[in-house]
Structure formats: C-alpha cells, structure tokens
Amino acid sequence: MINIGSRLLKIARMLGKCSKPADIGTDHAYIPIYLIQSGMCSSVVATDNRKGPLMKAERNIEKHRLSDRIELRLGDGLKPIQEDECDAFIIAGMGGVVIAEILEASVEKAKKAEALVLQPAYYDEVLREFLLHNGFRIETESLVKDEGRIYTIIKARYDGVTRSEDILHLHIGRALFDNRDPLLNEFLERRIRIQTRIVEGMRKSVKRDEQVYAKEYNLLNKMKEAYDNLFTG
Ligand SMILES: C[S@@+](CC[C@H](N)C(=O)[O-])C[C@H]1O[C@@H](n2cnc3c(N)ncnc32)[C@H](O)[C@@H]1O
C-alpha cells in the first residue's frame, strides 16, 4: 500500500467510498493510487493542466500497476471530465482562488457531484465565500498537520441554498468549531500570529487604507475572542 502522508490520507478518507471520483490537479497521482489500493473506489480519473505532473503521475501509476484503473487526462479544471462521468471531485493543494475559479468555470458539473473535497493551500476564505454564495453547503471541515503545517480540508455539496457567513467563519470554518477539531486551538494561535503581523504592518504604514485596516483589525479581534471562547465557552 502506498504511503501518502497525513494530508493526502485525510483528504482520501474525507471523500469516503465513491464509484468514480476525479482528482483535479493530481500531480503525483498519490490520492488516486491510494483510493484504488484501499478499495475505496474502483476507478479514478486524474487530471492536470501541465504535462510534467502528468508524466510523473503516469510513472507512479505504472509502478503500482494501476494503469487499467486510473485514467490520466490533460486539461484545465473540470473541463476534461464529461457531464455525469464522475460522482465526486477532489481539488487539493491549490490556492482557494484557483479552486473557486475551477468550480465556477464548470459549475454545472460541480453541482451534480455527490461530494467536493477541497483542500485550499491558502485564501480559504475566498473559497468558502464562493461555495456559500453559490448554493454549495459546507458539510464538514477538518484540519490536518503535515510536516509542521496545518491544512484545512472542506467537504461540500450543492443544495441550491445560498448562505452568508460572518468574517471569522469565512476565515476559520464554522464546522471546525462545531466539530471541536483537535487542531483548532493550535490553528487559531497560528492564524492570530499571522493576522497580528498583517494588522501591525498596516498600522505602521503611512499609506494605510482606514477601511481595510478596520476590517483586518476586526478580524483579529474576532479570532482572539474565538480563541478565548475555546477555553471558557
Ligand atoms: C501543488 S500541486 C498539488 C498536487 C496534489 N493535488 C496535492 O494536493 O498534493 C497542484 C497541481 O495542480 C495543477 N493545477 C494547477 N491549476 C490547475 C488547473 N486549473 N487545472 C488542472 N490542474 C491544475 C498543477 O499543475 C499541479 O500539478
């Protein structure tokens, strides 16, 4: 069985059993290989928009003798996937802006998926806002630590209900609080440190935009409040 590391393992487990998922931006194809070897899926489509990563994926798939179960395709986002071909999409390791753009460009395919498992590397607030404003329900979220970094994984599904969310929960998913994620405490500490640097940088800047500064300052206070509430509330 391939060893794929804690981040990819958690992504695969959050997907759960499904008949034919697609891993968009597969790079090394570790997730598709794991999904087949673990018996979670019978076939997987793996895509990437660059030839280099696809060649790497091909070598790994051949090494594990899974060329008959994992189909590789070159292309942008969900475009290489036919309508109704895949029941779930994994999009991991890209920025939240790119993931939102990929979903938006093929929103009808995304709407039909039984599960979207998304792991934004940064700007996850942009992705949450896109999902909630476009009728995708965030079913759950989870944090995972891998090589010292903490990553957020989001599972979503279209239900047609548009939602709004407050600034704190756009940045730190509400489900992480609801689930009392074991890494939330440490994650909040890290995010507060980063947000403090952002606010301090703005405070010292002569070209400060007061509106933007007030927004970032407010977010920092909300994060601190949420952190305190972990211990008191
Ligand atoms: C940092 S790697 C992440 C690989 C893997 N998904 C993971 O989480 O470890 C990002 C991959 O996404 C691919 N990629 C970026 N934008 C893409 C797009 N619009 N469509 C398909 N693949 C894309 C890149 O070529 C790269 O191989």
GROMACS .gro file of C-alpha atoms and ligand atoms in nm:
model
  260
    1MET     CA    1   0.000   0.000   0.000
    2ILE     CA    2   0.133   0.342  -0.096
    3ASN     CA    3   0.232   0.575   0.191
    4ILE     CA    4   0.081   0.914   0.102
    5GLY     CA    5   0.133   1.124   0.415
    6SER     CA    6  -0.121   1.263   0.660
    7ARG     CA    7  -0.262   1.547   0.442
    8LEU     CA    8  -0.344   1.331   0.141
    9LEU     CA    9  -0.464   1.048   0.364
   10LYS     CA   10  -0.714   1.275   0.537
   11ILE     CA   11  -0.836   1.406   0.201
   12ALA     CA   12  -0.891   1.049   0.076
   13ARG     CA   13  -1.072   0.949   0.396
   14MET     CA   14  -1.295   1.254   0.386
   15LEU     CA   15  -1.401   1.154   0.035
   16GLY     CA   16  -1.504   0.808   0.158
   17LYS     CA   17  -1.639   0.539  -0.071
   18CYS     CA   18  -1.750   0.652  -0.415
   19SER     CA   19  -1.776   0.490  -0.752
   20LYS     CA   20  -1.576   0.718  -0.982
   21PRO     CA   21  -1.413   1.032  -0.846
   22ALA     CA   22  -1.181   1.269  -1.031
   23ASP     CA   23  -0.865   1.413  -0.877
   24ILE     CA   24  -0.817   1.754  -1.037
   25GLY     CA   25  -0.454   1.876  -1.035
   26THR     CA   26  -0.333   1.529  -0.940
   27ASP     CA   27   0.042   1.596  -0.983
   28HIS     CA   28   0.194   1.272  -0.842
   29ALA     CA   29  -0.138   1.078  -0.851
   30TYR     CA   30  -0.088   0.964  -0.491
   31ILE     CA   31  -0.455   1.016  -0.399
   32PRO     CA   32  -0.592   0.810  -0.693
   33ILE     CA   33  -0.340   0.533  -0.621
   34TYR     CA   34  -0.445   0.523  -0.255
   35LEU     CA   35  -0.817   0.530  -0.340
   36ILE     CA   36  -0.781   0.222  -0.559
   37GLN     CA   37  -0.541   0.030  -0.335
   38SER     CA   38  -0.759   0.088  -0.028
   39GLY     CA   39  -1.066  -0.040  -0.213
   40MET     CA   40  -1.249   0.291  -0.165
   41CYS     CA   41  -1.304   0.337  -0.540
   42SER     CA   42  -1.296   0.108  -0.839
   43SER     CA   43  -1.171   0.365  -1.090
   44VAL     CA   44  -1.046   0.722  -1.081
   45VAL     CA   45  -0.989   0.996  -1.338
   46ALA     CA   46  -0.676   1.200  -1.263
   47THR     CA   47  -0.619   1.531  -1.441
   48ASP     CA   48  -0.360   1.803  -1.453
   49ASN     CA   49  -0.321   2.110  -1.671
   50ARG     CA   50   0.054   2.052  -1.718
   51LYS     CA   51   0.232   1.769  -1.899
   52GLY     CA   52   0.520   1.742  -1.645
   53PRO     CA   53   0.299   1.645  -1.349
   54LEU     CA   54   0.101   1.407  -1.571
   55MET     CA   55   0.422   1.227  -1.672
   56LYS     CA   56   0.512   1.195  -1.303
   57ALA     CA   57   0.161   1.062  -1.235
   58GLU     CA   58   0.197   0.811  -1.519
   59ARG     CA   59   0.527   0.677  -1.380
   60ASN     CA   60   0.375   0.634  -1.031
   61ILE     CA   61   0.061   0.467  -1.166
   62GLU     CA   62   0.268   0.223  -1.374
   63LYS     CA   63   0.492   0.148  -1.075
   64HIS     CA   64   0.180   0.043  -0.881
   65ARG     CA   65   0.037  -0.141  -1.187
   66LEU     CA   66  -0.285   0.059  -1.184
   67SER     CA   67  -0.295   0.190  -1.542
   68ASP     CA   68  -0.620   0.000  -1.603
   69ARG     CA   69  -0.794   0.170  -1.307
   70ILE     CA   70  -0.663   0.528  -1.320
   71GLU     CA   71  -0.721   0.731  -1.634
   72LEU     CA   72  -0.498   1.033  -1.690
   73ARG     CA   73  -0.619   1.342  -1.875
   74LEU     CA   74  -0.453   1.671  -1.963
   75GLY     CA   75  -0.667   1.983  -1.920
   76ASP     CA   76  -0.791   2.276  -1.718
   77GLY     CA   77  -1.001   2.216  -1.409
   78LEU     CA   78  -1.315   2.005  -1.456
   79LYS     CA   79  -1.312   2.056  -1.834
   80PRO     CA   80  -1.157   1.714  -1.916
   81ILE     CA   81  -1.443   1.543  -1.728
   82GLN     CA   82  -1.760   1.452  -1.922
   83GLU     CA   83  -2.105   1.550  -1.788
   84ASP     CA   84  -2.225   1.287  -1.537
   85GLU     CA   85  -1.899   1.093  -1.566
   86CYS     CA   86  -1.770   1.138  -1.209
   87ASP     CA   87  -1.961   1.136  -0.882
   88ALA     CA   88  -1.704   1.333  -0.679
   89PHE     CA   89  -1.421   1.580  -0.728
   90ILE     CA   90  -1.106   1.627  -0.525
   91ILE     CA   91  -0.922   1.956  -0.576
   92ALA     CA   92  -0.627   1.984  -0.340
   93GLY     CA   93  -0.305   2.176  -0.291
   94MET     CA   94  -0.402   2.488  -0.489
   95GLY     CA   95  -0.497   2.834  -0.367
   96GLY     CA   96  -0.858   2.899  -0.268
   97VAL     CA   97  -0.892   3.150  -0.554
   98VAL     CA   98  -0.786   2.892  -0.814
   99ILE     CA   99  -1.016   2.626  -0.668
  100ALA     CA  100  -1.311   2.869  -0.673
  101GLU     CA  101  -1.229   2.962  -1.035
  102ILE     CA  102  -1.216   2.594  -1.136
  103LEU     CA  103  -1.558   2.529  -0.979
  104GLU     CA  104  -1.709   2.845  -1.127
  105ALA     CA  105  -1.587   2.761  -1.478
  106SER     CA  106  -1.771   2.425  -1.470
  107VAL     CA  107  -2.035   2.496  -1.211
  108GLU     CA  108  -2.299   2.264  -1.360
  109LYS     CA  109  -2.063   1.964  -1.324
  110ALA     CA  110  -1.974   2.071  -0.971
  111LYS     CA  111  -2.343   2.099  -0.880
  112LYS     CA  112  -2.408   1.738  -0.982
  113ALA     CA  113  -2.124   1.594  -0.773
  114GLU     CA  114  -2.216   1.396  -0.461
  115ALA     CA  115  -1.905   1.530  -0.292
  116LEU     CA  116  -1.647   1.803  -0.344
  117VAL     CA  117  -1.338   1.753  -0.130
  118LEU     CA  118  -1.135   2.071  -0.140
  119GLN     CA  119  -0.805   2.149   0.024
  120PRO     CA  120  -0.706   2.511  -0.032
  121ALA     CA  121  -0.342   2.588   0.038
  122TYR     CA  122  -0.430   2.950   0.123
  123TYR     CA  123  -0.712   3.206   0.071
  124ASP     CA  124  -0.963   2.953   0.200
  125GLU     CA  125  -1.196   3.244   0.286
  126VAL     CA  126  -1.239   3.314  -0.088
  127LEU     CA  127  -1.334   2.952  -0.147
  128ARG     CA  128  -1.582   2.942   0.145
  129GLU     CA  129  -1.746   3.261   0.021
  130PHE     CA  130  -1.776   3.119  -0.331
  131LEU     CA  131  -1.929   2.793  -0.204
  132LEU     CA  132  -2.180   2.958   0.029
  133HIS     CA  133  -2.288   3.227  -0.219
  134ASN     CA  134  -2.335   2.974  -0.497
  135GLY     CA  135  -2.556   2.722  -0.319
  136PHE     CA  136  -2.294   2.473  -0.201
  137ARG     CA  137  -2.337   2.353   0.156
  138ILE     CA  138  -2.020   2.301   0.357
  139GLU     CA  139  -2.093   1.958   0.506
  140THR     CA  140  -1.783   1.935   0.717
  141GLU     CA  141  -1.428   2.060   0.760
  142SER     CA  142  -1.122   1.912   0.917
  143LEU     CA  143  -0.768   2.019   0.999
  144VAL     CA  144  -0.462   1.808   0.939
  145LYS     CA  145  -0.099   1.863   1.031
  146ASP     CA  146   0.164   1.757   0.782
  147GLU     CA  147   0.534   1.841   0.802
  148GLY     CA  148   0.466   2.121   1.050
  149ARG     CA  149   0.191   2.292   0.851
  150ILE     CA  150  -0.179   2.280   0.932
  151TYR     CA  151  -0.414   2.239   0.635
  152THR     CA  152  -0.792   2.280   0.610
  153ILE     CA  153  -0.998   2.025   0.420
  154ILE     CA  154  -1.354   2.117   0.318
  155LYS     CA  155  -1.628   1.876   0.207
  156ALA     CA  156  -1.913   2.043   0.022
  157ARG     CA  157  -2.218   1.952  -0.184
  158TYR     CA  158  -2.463   2.159  -0.387
  159ASP     CA  159  -2.811   2.201  -0.237
  160GLY     CA  160  -2.910   2.528  -0.407
  161VAL     CA  161  -2.939   2.731  -0.084
  162THR     CA  162  -2.732   3.049  -0.086
  163ARG     CA  163  -2.583   3.137   0.251
  164SER     CA  164  -2.380   3.413   0.406
  165GLU     CA  165  -2.121   3.383   0.678
  166ASP     CA  166  -1.955   3.622   0.920
  167ILE     CA  167  -1.596   3.732   0.869
  168LEU     CA  168  -1.448   3.497   1.132
  169HIS     CA  169  -1.613   3.187   0.991
  170LEU     CA  170  -1.519   3.277   0.635
  171HIS     CA  171  -1.157   3.259   0.752
  172ILE     CA  172  -1.183   2.975   1.006
  173GLY     CA  173  -1.456   2.731   0.905
  174ARG     CA  174  -1.758   2.709   1.136
  175ALA     CA  175  -1.753   2.328   1.117
  176LEU     CA  176  -1.409   2.327   1.282
  177PHE     CA  177  -1.569   2.485   1.591
  178ASP     CA  178  -1.880   2.265   1.573
  179ASN     CA  179  -1.665   1.951   1.550
  180ARG     CA  180  -1.422   2.077   1.816
  181ASP     CA  181  -1.140   1.989   1.580
  182PRO     CA  182  -0.841   1.872   1.785
  183LEU     CA  183  -0.608   2.107   1.595
  184LEU     CA  184  -0.830   2.416   1.617
  185ASN     CA  185  -0.654   2.559   1.921
  186GLU     CA  186  -0.312   2.544   1.754
  187PHE     CA  187  -0.453   2.658   1.421
  188LEU     CA  188  -0.613   2.966   1.578
  189GLU     CA  189  -0.287   3.052   1.756
  190ARG     CA  190  -0.107   3.044   1.420
  191ARG     CA  191  -0.375   3.246   1.244
  192ILE     CA  192  -0.374   3.506   1.523
  193ARG     CA  193   0.006   3.541   1.487
  194ILE     CA  194  -0.026   3.594   1.110
  195GLN     CA  195  -0.321   3.833   1.147
  196THR     CA  196  -0.131   4.032   1.413
  197ARG     CA  197   0.158   4.079   1.166
  198ILE     CA  198  -0.087   4.196   0.897
  199VAL     CA  199  -0.253   4.446   1.131
  200GLU     CA  200   0.080   4.572   1.272
  201GLY     CA  201   0.218   4.617   0.919
  202MET     CA  202  -0.087   4.824   0.823
  203ARG     CA  203  -0.078   5.026   1.145
  204LYS     CA  204   0.279   5.139   1.068
  205SER     CA  205   0.212   5.214   0.703
  206VAL     CA  206   0.174   5.579   0.602
  207LYS     CA  207  -0.042   5.479   0.304
  208ARG     CA  208  -0.295   5.296   0.522
  209ASP     CA  209  -0.647   5.244   0.385
  210GLU     CA  210  -0.856   5.301   0.700
  211GLN     CA  211  -1.143   5.083   0.582
  212VAL     CA  212  -0.920   4.785   0.504
  213TYR     CA  213  -0.732   4.838   0.830
  214ALA     CA  214  -1.056   4.840   1.031
  215LYS     CA  215  -1.164   4.515   0.860
  216GLU     CA  216  -0.836   4.338   0.937
  217TYR     CA  217  -0.834   4.471   1.293
  218ASN     CA  218  -1.190   4.349   1.345
  219LEU     CA  219  -1.096   4.005   1.211
  220LEU     CA  220  -0.801   3.986   1.451
  221ASN     CA  221  -1.030   4.068   1.746
  222LYS     CA  222  -1.283   3.808   1.636
  223MET     CA  223  -1.006   3.546   1.614
  224LYS     CA  224  -0.884   3.636   1.965
  225GLU     CA  225  -1.240   3.620   2.100
  226ALA     CA  226  -1.294   3.281   1.939
  227TYR     CA  227  -0.965   3.157   2.085
  228ASP     CA  228  -1.064   3.272   2.437
  229ASN     CA  229  -1.405   3.107   2.395
  230LEU     CA  230  -1.236   2.773   2.328
  231PHE     CA  231  -1.135   2.771   2.693
  232THR     CA  232  -1.431   2.947   2.854
  233GLY     CA  233  -1.731   2.869   2.636
  234LIG     C1  234   0.069   2.182  -0.557
  234LIG     S1  235   0.012   2.062  -0.669
  234LIG     C2  236  -0.097   1.968  -0.568
  234LIG     C3  237  -0.099   1.824  -0.608
  234LIG     C4  238  -0.196   1.736  -0.530
  234LIG     N1  239  -0.333   1.767  -0.565
  234LIG     C5  240  -0.175   1.751  -0.381
  234LIG     O1  241  -0.263   1.805  -0.313
  234LIG     O2  242  -0.067   1.711  -0.334
  234LIG     C6  243  -0.100   2.149  -0.774
  234LIG     C7  244  -0.122   2.077  -0.906
  234LIG     O3  245  -0.237   2.134  -0.968
  234LIG     C8  246  -0.212   2.153  -1.105
  234LIG     N2  247  -0.305   2.260  -1.148
  234LIG     C9  248  -0.300   2.392  -1.120
  234LIG     N3  249  -0.403   2.457  -1.174
  234LIG    C10  250  -0.477   2.364  -1.240
  234LIG    C11  251  -0.595   2.367  -1.319
  234LIG     N4  252  -0.659   2.482  -1.342
  234LIG     N5  253  -0.642   2.251  -1.370
  234LIG    C12  254  -0.578   2.135  -1.350
  234LIG     N6  255  -0.465   2.125  -1.277
  234LIG    C13  256  -0.415   2.238  -1.223
  234LIG    C14  257  -0.065   2.187  -1.111
  234LIG     O4  258  -0.011   2.161  -1.239
  234LIG    C15  259  -0.007   2.094  -1.002
  234LIG     O5  260   0.032   1.971  -1.055
   0.00000   0.00000   0.00000
